[in-house]
Amino acid sequence: MKHLLQHFKTLTKHPRNAEELKGLILQLAIQGKLTENWRQVNPNVESASKLLEKIKEEKRGLIAEKKIKKEKPLPPIEDQEKPYELPDGWVWCRLGKAVTYGTKFKAEKTKVENDTWVLELEDVEKSTSKLLKKVRFNERQFKSTKSIFQKGDVIYGKLRPYLDKVIVADEDGVCTTEMIPINSHADCSPEYLRWYLKNPNFISYANDSTHGMNLPRMGTDKAINAIYALPPLEEQKAIVAIVNELFKEVEQLVEQTKTSIQLKEDFVTSALQRLSQTVNLNQEWQFLQTHFTEFFTEKETIKQLRETILQLAVQGKLTTKWRSQNPNNEPASELLKRIQTEKQELIAQKKIKKEKPLPPIEAHEKPYNLPEGWVWCRLNYGLKFIDYRGKTPKKISSGIRLLTAKNVRPGFLKIEPEEFMSEDEYNNWMTRGFPEKGDLLFTTEAPLGNVCQLELDERVGLAQRIITLQPYTSELDKKYLMYCLMSRLVQELILDKATGMTATGIKAGKLKLIPFPLAPLEEQKAIVKQVNSLMALCDSLEENIENSQTQIEQLLQSCLREVFN
């Protein structure tokens, strides 16, 4: 417990860890470990065994008054059922002995007042059990029978996956029969019962105890036979107070963390925006670089950094110094002429078809001004498009690797999922051309605009929704072309030409006309070198985040070992 409190703030750095920490707090609570000091100060409280006798007596009276049904005897608890040793004064019992699970009183719509609270599962937030809304009968009239509950009852959602939806009713009402009213007796704390039903051990038991396929639920027999750690009455109240206080601290720390993360993200967004718009890139970059480890602590901000790097690359801002050191570099217009010459030779050799002249790029199509020596040109000017149409080949367990749109990720090829096609299918399907190592793969739909370089040393077949892009000349750097297509500026041009409502896609004909910024060949290589270096920096920052998360997870596991060993 001491180890846990020492690292309380660290363990709430991520919401997922905070939820695990709450579960750990509840586990400590029902083991009596949160109230060890309280018991030392209060050694003479009435034991839970006497409390259990009072509960039994109260139930006997309620049965006589026909307010609850007579219950079947429950089996004694065997030693092997007890997961841990309870403190002095506590007692293990079946849940059904300590509470009344369910109610014999049902409500029909004809007997309900307009202002009656009508509770449904959807009104309670999963995990937190916060009541999201309180709906009255005049707003939510029902036809099916509902269960009646009273103020102070614990309302438990018995339907999976909502087995952690548990609230204490603050007024009388009716609820769906998928929620069970549970009544405490002898002034026992309903809040303690609520926390007990939300602790990880009970949730695990409930999940293992469900039946039914479509709507699995925990049956009454399983619920009333669940083992229940019953503390003395006064200690129940002390536990609830401590849990509430600790949960409040966790939530405050989580909110502080969220605020801190948001401030960092706002700073990063502003800094990166300045970076992409500034003339003095070096000054802004130096400022940002001094705050890398301080502000780039979330994967979302690193994603923004990657996008900005690509944006700066295609604007020529990463190579401003390089251009000043290479003033006599051949302009891209000369490269375009050589590309045109090579295309004419390929046409003469009947290796490619003669194409219609491409329309000139109008001023409104250019999203920004290029550096001196660069030119805007259409994608089809320097790239051969191989569009694979028709039915996707039949997939088999082994053979020639088949790549689908799921394999093409932004900037890299993901091997999983691994799918294959036969030799015959490969030859029949890939009639428009075979992809080669180094080619660019571009997804035209679902997802739209992912691009990567094919770097496999094996034959591959391509499914629908992938286009192969092959430069007409070796004087186009493929990595540079990939970075251009990945950049947000070019992605926005692609999206502007896309069509479709449910699945946005782009036809090859429209993709060919997309303008892209062509840098001189030597500058393309310089840009690739710069981008590769900066992306490696991003990889390193992401690795630091993952290491930090791993350390927090190890710390949490260390706290768990302290509690359970």
Coordinates of C-alpha atoms in Angstrom, one line a residue:
M1 CA 0.0 0.0 0.0
K2 CA 2.9 2.4 0.9
H3 CA 4.5 1.6 -2.5
L4 CA 1.2 2.4 -4.3
L5 CA 0.8 5.7 -2.6
Q6 CA 4.4 6.7 -3.3
H7 CA 3.8 6.4 -7.0
F8 CA 0.1 7.5 -7.1
K9 CA 0.7 10.5 -9.4
T10 CA 3.0 8.5 -11.8
L11 CA 0.4 5.8 -12.2
T12 CA -2.3 8.2 -13.4
K13 CA -0.3 9.5 -16.3
H14 CA -2.6 7.7 -18.7
P15 CA -6.3 7.1 -18.4
R16 CA -6.0 3.4 -19.0
N17 CA -3.5 3.2 -16.1
A18 CA -6.0 5.3 -14.0
E19 CA -8.7 2.7 -14.6
E20 CA -6.4 -0.1 -13.5
L21 CA -5.4 1.9 -10.5
K22 CA -9.1 2.3 -9.5
G23 CA -9.5 -1.4 -9.8
L24 CA -6.5 -1.9 -7.5
I25 CA -7.9 0.5 -5.0
L26 CA -11.2 -1.5 -4.9
Q27 CA -9.2 -4.7 -4.5
L28 CA -7.4 -3.2 -1.5
A29 CA -10.6 -2.0 -0.1
I30 CA -12.4 -5.3 -0.1
Q31 CA -9.3 -7.0 1.5
G32 CA -9.5 -4.5 4.3
K33 CA -6.0 -3.0 3.5
L34 CA -7.3 0.5 3.1
T35 CA -8.6 0.5 6.7
E36 CA -5.7 -1.1 8.6
N37 CA -5.0 2.2 10.5
W38 CA -8.8 2.7 11.0
R39 CA -9.0 -0.7 12.8
Q40 CA -6.2 0.2 15.1
V41 CA -8.0 3.3 16.2
N42 CA -11.4 1.5 16.4
P43 CA -10.6 -1.9 17.9
N44 CA -13.9 -2.5 19.6
V45 CA -16.4 -2.3 16.7
E46 CA -19.1 -4.9 16.5
S47 CA -18.0 -7.9 14.3
A48 CA -19.4 -8.7 11.0
S49 CA -20.6 -12.1 12.3
K50 CA -23.0 -10.3 14.7
L51 CA -24.0 -8.0 11.8
L52 CA -24.8 -11.1 9.8
E53 CA -27.1 -12.4 12.6
K54 CA -29.0 -9.0 12.5
I55 CA -29.4 -9.3 8.7
K56 CA -30.8 -12.8 9.1
E57 CA -33.3 -11.5 11.8
E58 CA -34.3 -8.6 9.6
K59 CA -34.9 -10.8 6.6
R60 CA -37.0 -13.2 8.7
G61 CA -39.3 -10.3 9.6
L62 CA -39.6 -9.1 6.0
I63 CA -40.5 -12.6 4.9
A64 CA -43.2 -12.8 7.6
E65 CA -44.6 -9.5 6.3
K66 CA -44.4 -10.9 2.7
K67 CA -42.2 -8.1 1.6
I68 CA -39.5 -10.5 0.3
K69 CA -39.7 -14.1 -0.7
K70 CA -38.4 -16.9 1.5
E71 CA -34.9 -17.9 0.3
K72 CA -33.4 -21.3 -0.2
P73 CA -30.6 -22.3 2.1
L74 CA -27.2 -21.5 0.6
P75 CA -24.2 -23.9 0.9
P76 CA -21.4 -23.1 3.3
I77 CA -18.2 -21.5 1.9
E78 CA -15.4 -24.0 1.5
D79 CA -11.8 -22.9 2.3
Q80 CA -10.7 -23.3 -1.3
E81 CA -13.3 -20.7 -2.3
K82 CA -11.7 -18.0 -0.2
P83 CA -9.3 -16.0 -2.4
Y84 CA -7.5 -14.3 0.5
E85 CA -7.6 -14.0 4.3
L86 CA -9.9 -11.4 5.8
P87 CA -9.0 -9.1 8.7
D88 CA -10.2 -9.9 12.2
G89 CA -13.9 -9.0 12.6
W90 CA -14.7 -9.6 8.9
V91 CA -16.6 -12.6 7.6
W92 CA -17.0 -14.5 4.3
C93 CA -20.6 -15.2 3.4
R94 CA -22.7 -15.9 0.3
L95 CA -24.0 -12.6 -1.3
G96 CA -27.5 -13.9 -1.0
K97 CA -27.1 -14.1 2.8
A98 CA -26.1 -10.5 3.2
V99 CA -28.6 -8.9 0.7
T100 CA -31.9 -9.5 -1.0
Y101 CA -31.0 -10.0 -4.7
G102 CA -33.9 -8.9 -6.9
T103 CA -37.5 -8.0 -6.0
K104 CA -40.8 -9.7 -6.2
F105 CA -42.5 -6.4 -7.0
K106 CA -43.1 -5.6 -10.6
A107 CA -44.5 -2.5 -12.3
E108 CA -47.0 -2.3 -15.1
K109 CA -47.4 0.9 -17.2
T110 CA -50.9 1.4 -15.9
K111 CA -49.7 1.7 -12.3
V112 CA -46.9 4.1 -12.8
E113 CA -47.0 7.9 -12.2
N114 CA -45.8 10.3 -14.9
D115 CA -42.9 11.5 -12.8
T116 CA -41.6 8.0 -12.0
W117 CA -38.0 7.5 -12.7
V118 CA -37.5 4.8 -15.5
L119 CA -34.0 3.5 -15.5
E120 CA -32.5 1.7 -18.5
L121 CA -28.9 0.2 -19.0
E122 CA -28.1 3.0 -21.5
D123 CA -28.5 5.6 -18.8
V124 CA -25.5 4.3 -16.9
E125 CA -22.0 4.9 -18.2
K126 CA -19.9 1.8 -18.6
S127 CA -16.8 1.4 -16.4
T128 CA -17.5 4.6 -14.3
S129 CA -21.1 3.8 -13.5
K130 CA -22.0 7.5 -13.7
L131 CA -25.7 8.1 -14.2
L132 CA -25.8 9.9 -17.5
K133 CA -29.4 10.9 -17.5
K134 CA -32.6 10.4 -15.4
V135 CA -35.7 9.8 -17.5
R136 CA -39.3 10.0 -16.3
F137 CA -42.2 7.9 -17.4
N138 CA -43.9 10.8 -19.3
E139 CA -40.7 10.9 -21.4
R140 CA -40.1 7.1 -21.6
Q141 CA -43.3 5.2 -21.6
F142 CA -42.9 1.4 -21.6
K143 CA -44.9 -1.6 -22.5
S144 CA -42.9 -4.5 -20.9
T145 CA -42.9 -5.2 -17.2
K146 CA -40.3 -3.3 -15.1
S147 CA -38.8 -4.0 -11.7
I148 CA -39.6 -1.7 -8.8
F149 CA -36.7 -0.4 -6.7
Q150 CA -36.5 1.9 -3.7
K151 CA -34.2 4.7 -2.7
G152 CA -31.0 3.1 -1.3
D153 CA -31.2 0.0 -3.4
V154 CA -28.1 -1.0 -5.4
I155 CA -29.1 -1.4 -9.1
Y156 CA -26.9 -4.0 -10.8
G157 CA -26.6 -4.5 -14.6
K158 CA -26.6 -8.3 -15.1
L159 CA -26.2 -8.2 -18.9
R160 CA -22.7 -8.7 -20.4
P161 CA -20.8 -6.6 -21.3
Y162 CA -22.4 -4.2 -18.8
L163 CA -21.6 -6.1 -15.7
D164 CA -19.8 -3.1 -14.2
K165 CA -22.8 -0.8 -14.4
V166 CA -23.8 -0.4 -10.8
I167 CA -25.5 2.5 -9.1
V168 CA -27.1 3.4 -5.8
A169 CA -30.7 4.7 -6.3
D170 CA -31.2 8.2 -4.8
E171 CA -35.0 7.9 -5.2
D172 CA -37.6 5.3 -5.9
G173 CA -38.2 4.1 -9.5
V174 CA -38.5 1.3 -11.9
C175 CA -35.9 -0.3 -14.1
T176 CA -35.4 -2.7 -17.0
T177 CA -35.4 -6.4 -15.9
E178 CA -31.8 -6.6 -17.2
M179 CA -31.0 -4.6 -14.1
I180 CA -31.4 -6.1 -10.7
P181 CA -32.4 -4.2 -7.5
I182 CA -30.3 -5.4 -4.6
N183 CA -31.5 -4.4 -1.1
S184 CA -29.0 -4.2 1.9
H185 CA -30.2 -4.9 5.4
A186 CA -29.4 -3.9 9.0
D187 CA -28.2 -0.5 7.9
C188 CA -25.4 -2.0 5.8
S189 CA -23.8 0.5 3.4
P190 CA -25.2 0.2 -0.2
E191 CA -22.1 2.1 -1.3
Y192 CA -19.8 -0.6 0.0
L193 CA -21.9 -3.2 -1.8
R194 CA -21.7 -1.1 -5.0
W195 CA -17.9 -0.9 -4.8
Y196 CA -17.7 -4.7 -4.0
L197 CA -19.7 -5.5 -7.1
K198 CA -17.4 -3.3 -9.2
N199 CA -14.1 -4.8 -7.9
P200 CA -12.1 -6.7 -10.6
N201 CA -12.5 -10.1 -8.8
F202 CA -16.3 -9.9 -8.8
I203 CA -16.5 -8.6 -12.4
S204 CA -14.3 -11.6 -13.4
Y205 CA -16.6 -13.9 -11.5
A206 CA -19.7 -12.4 -13.1
N207 CA -18.2 -12.7 -16.6
D208 CA -17.4 -16.3 -16.0
S209 CA -20.9 -16.9 -14.7
T210 CA -23.0 -15.7 -17.6
H211 CA -25.2 -17.9 -19.7
G212 CA -27.0 -17.3 -23.1
M213 CA -25.6 -16.7 -26.6
N214 CA -27.2 -13.5 -27.9
L215 CA -27.6 -11.6 -24.7
P216 CA -25.4 -13.3 -22.1
R217 CA -26.4 -12.5 -18.5
M218 CA -25.5 -13.6 -15.0
G219 CA -28.2 -15.8 -13.5
T220 CA -29.7 -15.3 -10.0
D221 CA -28.2 -18.6 -8.6
K222 CA -24.7 -17.5 -9.7
A223 CA -25.2 -14.1 -8.1
I224 CA -26.5 -15.2 -4.7
N225 CA -23.9 -17.9 -4.4
A226 CA -21.0 -15.4 -5.1
I227 CA -18.7 -15.1 -2.0
Y228 CA -18.9 -11.7 -0.3
A229 CA -16.4 -10.2 2.1
L230 CA -18.5 -8.5 4.8
P231 CA -16.8 -6.0 7.1
P232 CA -18.2 -4.6 10.3
L233 CA -20.9 -1.9 9.7
E234 CA -18.7 1.0 10.8
E235 CA -15.8 -0.2 8.7
Q236 CA -18.0 -0.4 5.6
K237 CA -18.6 3.3 6.0
A238 CA -14.9 4.0 6.5
I239 CA -14.0 2.0 3.4
V240 CA -16.5 3.9 1.3
A241 CA -15.1 7.3 2.5
I242 CA -11.5 6.3 1.8
V243 CA -12.4 4.8 -1.7
N244 CA -14.4 7.9 -2.6
E245 CA -11.4 10.1 -1.6
L246 CA -8.9 8.1 -3.5
F247 CA -11.1 8.0 -6.6
K248 CA -11.5 11.7 -6.4
E249 CA -7.7 12.1 -6.2
V250 CA -7.3 9.8 -9.2
E251 CA -9.8 11.7 -11.2
Q252 CA -8.2 15.1 -10.3
L253 CA -4.8 13.8 -11.4
V254 CA -6.3 12.4 -14.6
E255 CA -7.9 15.8 -15.4
Q256 CA -4.6 17.5 -14.6
T257 CA -2.8 15.1 -17.0
K258 CA -5.4 15.7 -19.7
T259 CA -5.1 19.4 -19.3
S260 CA -1.3 19.1 -19.4
I261 CA -1.5 17.0 -22.6
Q262 CA -3.9 19.4 -24.2
L263 CA -1.7 22.4 -23.4
K264 CA 1.3 20.5 -24.9
E265 CA -0.8 19.6 -28.0
D266 CA -1.9 23.3 -28.4
F267 CA 1.7 24.4 -28.0
V268 CA 3.0 21.8 -30.5
T269 CA 0.2 22.7 -33.0
S270 CA 1.0 26.4 -32.7
A271 CA 4.8 25.8 -33.0
L272 CA 4.5 23.5 -36.0
Q273 CA 2.1 26.0 -37.7
R274 CA 4.7 28.7 -37.2
L275 CA 7.4 26.4 -38.5
S276 CA 5.5 25.6 -41.7
Q277 CA 4.7 29.3 -42.3
T278 CA 8.0 31.0 -41.3
V279 CA 10.6 32.3 -43.6
N280 CA 13.4 31.9 -40.9
L281 CA 13.0 28.1 -40.5
N282 CA 16.3 27.7 -38.7
Q283 CA 15.3 30.0 -35.8
E284 CA 11.9 28.3 -35.3
W285 CA 13.4 24.9 -35.6
Q286 CA 16.0 25.6 -33.0
F287 CA 13.4 26.8 -30.6
L288 CA 11.2 23.7 -31.1
Q289 CA 14.2 21.4 -30.8
T290 CA 15.0 22.6 -27.3
H291 CA 11.5 21.5 -26.2
F292 CA 11.5 18.0 -27.9
T293 CA 11.7 15.9 -24.8
E294 CA 9.4 18.3 -22.9
F295 CA 6.5 18.6 -25.4
F296 CA 6.7 15.6 -27.7
T297 CA 5.5 13.1 -25.0
E298 CA 2.4 11.9 -26.8
K299 CA 2.1 9.9 -30.0
E300 CA -0.4 12.4 -31.4
T301 CA 2.1 15.3 -31.2
I302 CA 4.7 13.2 -32.9
K303 CA 2.2 12.4 -35.7
Q304 CA 1.8 16.2 -36.1
L305 CA 5.6 16.5 -36.3
R306 CA 5.8 13.9 -39.0
E307 CA 3.2 15.7 -41.0
T308 CA 5.0 19.0 -40.6
I309 CA 8.3 17.5 -41.7
L310 CA 6.7 16.3 -44.9
Q311 CA 5.0 19.7 -45.5
L312 CA 8.3 21.5 -45.1
A313 CA 10.0 19.0 -47.4
V314 CA 7.6 19.5 -50.3
Q315 CA 7.8 23.3 -49.8
G316 CA 11.6 23.1 -50.2
K317 CA 12.1 24.5 -46.7
L318 CA 14.2 21.7 -45.5
T319 CA 16.8 22.4 -48.2
T320 CA 17.0 26.2 -48.1
K321 CA 20.6 26.0 -46.9
W322 CA 21.4 23.3 -49.4
R323 CA 20.3 25.4 -52.3
S324 CA 22.4 28.3 -51.1
Q325 CA 25.4 26.0 -51.1
N326 CA 24.5 24.6 -54.6
P327 CA 23.5 27.7 -56.6
N328 CA 24.3 26.1 -60.0
N329 CA 22.1 23.0 -59.5
E330 CA 20.3 22.0 -62.7
P331 CA 16.6 23.2 -62.5
A332 CA 13.7 20.8 -62.6
S333 CA 12.6 22.1 -66.0
E334 CA 15.6 20.4 -67.6
L335 CA 14.7 17.2 -65.9
L336 CA 11.1 17.5 -67.3
K337 CA 12.6 17.8 -70.8
R338 CA 14.6 14.6 -70.4
I339 CA 11.6 12.8 -69.0
Q340 CA 9.6 13.8 -72.1
T341 CA 12.5 12.5 -74.3
E342 CA 12.5 9.2 -72.6
K343 CA 8.8 8.8 -72.8
Q344 CA 8.9 9.5 -76.6
E345 CA 11.5 6.7 -77.0
L346 CA 9.4 4.3 -75.0
I347 CA 6.4 5.2 -77.2
A348 CA 8.6 4.6 -80.4
Q349 CA 9.6 1.2 -79.0
K350 CA 5.8 0.5 -78.3
K351 CA 6.6 -0.1 -74.6
I352 CA 4.0 2.5 -73.6
K353 CA 1.0 4.0 -75.5
K354 CA 0.9 7.6 -76.7
E355 CA -1.0 9.7 -74.3
K356 CA -3.2 12.7 -74.8
P357 CA -1.4 16.0 -74.0
L358 CA -1.8 16.9 -70.4
P359 CA -3.6 20.3 -69.7
P360 CA -1.4 23.0 -68.3
I361 CA -1.5 23.6 -64.5
E362 CA -3.6 26.7 -63.8
A363 CA -2.6 29.1 -61.0
H364 CA -5.6 28.1 -58.8
E365 CA -4.3 24.5 -58.8
K366 CA -1.0 25.4 -57.2
P367 CA -1.4 25.4 -53.4
Y368 CA 1.8 27.4 -52.7
N369 CA 4.8 29.0 -54.4
L370 CA 7.8 26.8 -55.1
P371 CA 11.5 27.6 -54.6
E372 CA 13.5 28.8 -57.6
G373 CA 14.4 25.8 -59.8
W374 CA 11.3 23.7 -58.9
V375 CA 8.3 23.2 -61.1
W376 CA 4.7 22.0 -60.8
C377 CA 3.8 19.1 -63.0
R378 CA 1.1 16.5 -63.2
L379 CA 1.7 13.1 -61.6
N380 CA 1.2 11.3 -65.0
Y381 CA 4.1 13.4 -66.5
G382 CA 6.8 11.4 -64.7
L383 CA 5.0 8.3 -63.5
K384 CA 3.6 5.2 -65.3
F385 CA 0.3 4.1 -63.7
I386 CA -0.6 0.4 -63.5
D387 CA -4.2 0.1 -62.4
Y388 CA -5.4 -3.4 -61.5
R389 CA -9.1 -3.9 -62.2
G390 CA -11.6 -6.8 -62.0
K391 CA -12.2 -9.4 -59.4
T392 CA -9.6 -9.9 -56.6
P393 CA -7.8 -13.2 -57.0
K394 CA -8.9 -16.2 -54.9
K395 CA -6.8 -16.4 -51.8
I396 CA -5.0 -19.6 -50.8
S397 CA -2.9 -20.7 -47.9
S398 CA 0.5 -20.4 -49.7
G399 CA 1.9 -19.4 -53.0
I400 CA 2.7 -15.9 -54.4
R401 CA 2.2 -13.2 -51.9
L402 CA -1.0 -11.1 -52.5
L403 CA -0.9 -7.5 -51.2
T404 CA -4.2 -5.8 -50.5
A405 CA -5.0 -2.2 -49.5
K406 CA -4.7 -3.3 -45.8
N407 CA -1.0 -4.0 -46.3
V408 CA -0.2 -0.5 -47.7
R409 CA 0.4 1.9 -44.8
P410 CA 1.6 5.5 -44.9
G411 CA 5.3 5.2 -45.7
F412 CA 5.7 1.5 -45.1
L413 CA 4.5 -1.9 -46.3
K414 CA 2.8 -4.0 -43.5
I415 CA 3.2 -7.7 -44.2
E416 CA 0.2 -8.7 -42.0
P417 CA -2.3 -10.0 -42.9
E418 CA -0.4 -12.5 -45.0
E419 CA -2.4 -13.7 -48.0
F420 CA -1.4 -15.6 -51.1
M421 CA -2.5 -16.4 -54.7
S422 CA -1.7 -19.3 -57.1
E423 CA 0.8 -19.1 -60.0
D424 CA -2.0 -19.3 -62.5
E425 CA -4.0 -16.6 -60.8
Y426 CA -0.9 -14.4 -60.7
N427 CA -0.3 -14.8 -64.4
N428 CA -4.0 -14.3 -65.3
W429 CA -4.5 -11.4 -63.0
M430 CA -1.4 -9.3 -63.4
T431 CA -1.8 -8.8 -67.1
R432 CA -1.3 -5.0 -66.9
G433 CA 2.2 -5.3 -65.5
F434 CA 4.2 -6.7 -62.7
P435 CA 5.2 -4.6 -59.7
E436 CA 9.0 -4.4 -59.2
K437 CA 11.1 -3.8 -56.1
G438 CA 11.2 0.0 -55.5
D439 CA 7.8 0.7 -57.1
L440 CA 5.3 2.9 -55.3
L441 CA 2.0 1.3 -54.2
F442 CA -0.9 3.7 -53.8
T443 CA -4.3 2.9 -52.4
T444 CA -7.2 4.5 -54.3
E445 CA -10.0 3.6 -51.8
A446 CA -10.5 2.3 -48.2
P447 CA -8.1 3.7 -47.2
L448 CA -7.6 6.5 -49.7
G449 CA -4.1 7.9 -50.3
N450 CA -1.8 5.5 -48.4
V451 CA 1.5 5.1 -50.3
C452 CA 4.6 3.1 -49.6
Q453 CA 7.5 1.6 -51.5
L454 CA 7.6 -2.0 -52.4
E455 CA 10.8 -3.4 -50.8
L456 CA 10.3 -7.1 -51.0
D457 CA 12.7 -9.4 -52.9
E458 CA 9.9 -11.7 -54.1
R459 CA 7.1 -11.6 -56.7
V460 CA 3.9 -10.1 -55.4
G461 CA 0.4 -9.8 -56.7
L462 CA -1.8 -6.8 -56.0
A463 CA -5.5 -6.8 -55.2
Q464 CA -8.0 -4.2 -56.2
R465 CA -7.8 -0.6 -54.9
I466 CA -4.0 -0.5 -55.4
I467 CA -2.2 1.3 -58.2
T468 CA 1.5 0.8 -59.0
L469 CA 3.5 3.9 -59.8
Q470 CA 6.7 3.4 -61.8
P471 CA 8.9 6.4 -62.7
Y472 CA 9.7 6.7 -66.4
T473 CA 13.2 7.6 -65.6
S474 CA 15.8 6.9 -62.9
E475 CA 16.2 10.6 -62.5
L476 CA 13.1 10.7 -60.2
D477 CA 13.9 9.7 -56.7
K478 CA 11.2 7.2 -55.6
K479 CA 11.5 8.1 -51.9
Y480 CA 11.0 11.7 -52.8
L481 CA 7.9 10.9 -54.8
M482 CA 6.6 8.9 -51.9
Y483 CA 7.1 11.7 -49.4
C484 CA 5.4 14.1 -51.8
L485 CA 2.3 11.9 -52.0
M486 CA 2.3 11.4 -48.2
S487 CA 2.4 15.1 -47.5
R488 CA -0.7 16.8 -46.3
L489 CA -0.6 19.4 -49.0
V490 CA -0.7 16.8 -51.8
Q491 CA -3.1 14.6 -49.9
E492 CA -5.6 17.5 -49.8
L493 CA -5.3 17.8 -53.6
I494 CA -6.1 14.1 -53.9
L495 CA -9.0 14.3 -51.5
D496 CA -10.4 17.3 -53.5
K497 CA -10.6 15.0 -56.6
A498 CA -12.0 12.0 -54.7
T499 CA -15.7 10.9 -55.0
G500 CA -18.0 8.7 -53.0
M501 CA -20.0 8.9 -49.8
T502 CA -19.6 5.7 -47.8
A503 CA -16.2 4.8 -49.3
T504 CA -14.3 7.8 -50.7
G505 CA -12.0 6.9 -53.6
I506 CA -10.2 8.3 -56.6
K507 CA -10.1 7.1 -60.2
A508 CA -6.7 6.6 -61.9
G509 CA -7.7 9.2 -64.5
K510 CA -8.1 11.9 -61.9
L511 CA -5.1 10.8 -59.9
K512 CA -2.9 11.3 -63.0
L513 CA -3.8 14.9 -63.2
I514 CA -2.9 15.8 -59.6
P515 CA -0.2 18.5 -59.5
F516 CA 2.9 17.7 -57.5
P517 CA 6.1 19.7 -56.7
L518 CA 9.1 18.5 -58.7
A519 CA 12.5 19.4 -57.3
P520 CA 15.8 19.1 -59.2
L521 CA 17.1 15.6 -58.9
E522 CA 20.1 16.4 -56.6
E523 CA 17.7 18.4 -54.3
Q524 CA 15.3 15.4 -54.3
K525 CA 18.1 13.3 -52.8
A526 CA 19.0 16.0 -50.3
I527 CA 15.3 16.2 -49.2
V528 CA 15.1 12.5 -48.8
K529 CA 18.2 12.5 -46.6
Q530 CA 16.8 15.2 -44.5
V531 CA 13.4 13.6 -44.1
N532 CA 14.9 10.2 -43.3
S533 CA 17.0 11.8 -40.6
L534 CA 14.0 13.7 -39.1
M535 CA 11.7 10.6 -39.3
A536 CA 14.4 8.7 -37.4
L537 CA 14.2 11.4 -34.7
C538 CA 10.4 10.9 -34.6
D539 CA 11.0 7.1 -34.2
S540 CA 13.3 7.8 -31.3
L541 CA 10.7 10.1 -29.6
E542 CA 8.0 7.4 -30.1
E543 CA 10.3 4.8 -28.6
N544 CA 10.9 7.0 -25.5
I545 CA 7.1 7.2 -25.1
E546 CA 6.7 3.4 -25.4
N547 CA 9.5 2.9 -22.9
S548 CA 7.9 5.4 -20.5
Q549 CA 4.6 3.5 -20.8
T550 CA 6.3 0.2 -20.2
Q551 CA 8.0 1.6 -17.1
I552 CA 4.6 2.8 -15.7
E553 CA 3.1 -0.6 -16.5
Q554 CA 6.0 -2.3 -14.7
L555 CA 5.4 0.0 -11.7
L556 CA 1.7 -0.9 -11.7
Q557 CA 2.5 -4.6 -11.8
S558 CA 5.0 -4.1 -8.9
C559 CA 2.2 -2.5 -6.8
L560 CA -0.1 -5.4 -7.7
R561 CA 2.6 -7.9 -6.5
E562 CA 2.9 -6.0 -3.3
V563 CA -0.8 -6.3 -2.7
F564 CA -1.4 -9.9 -3.7
N565 CA 1.9 -11.6 -2.7

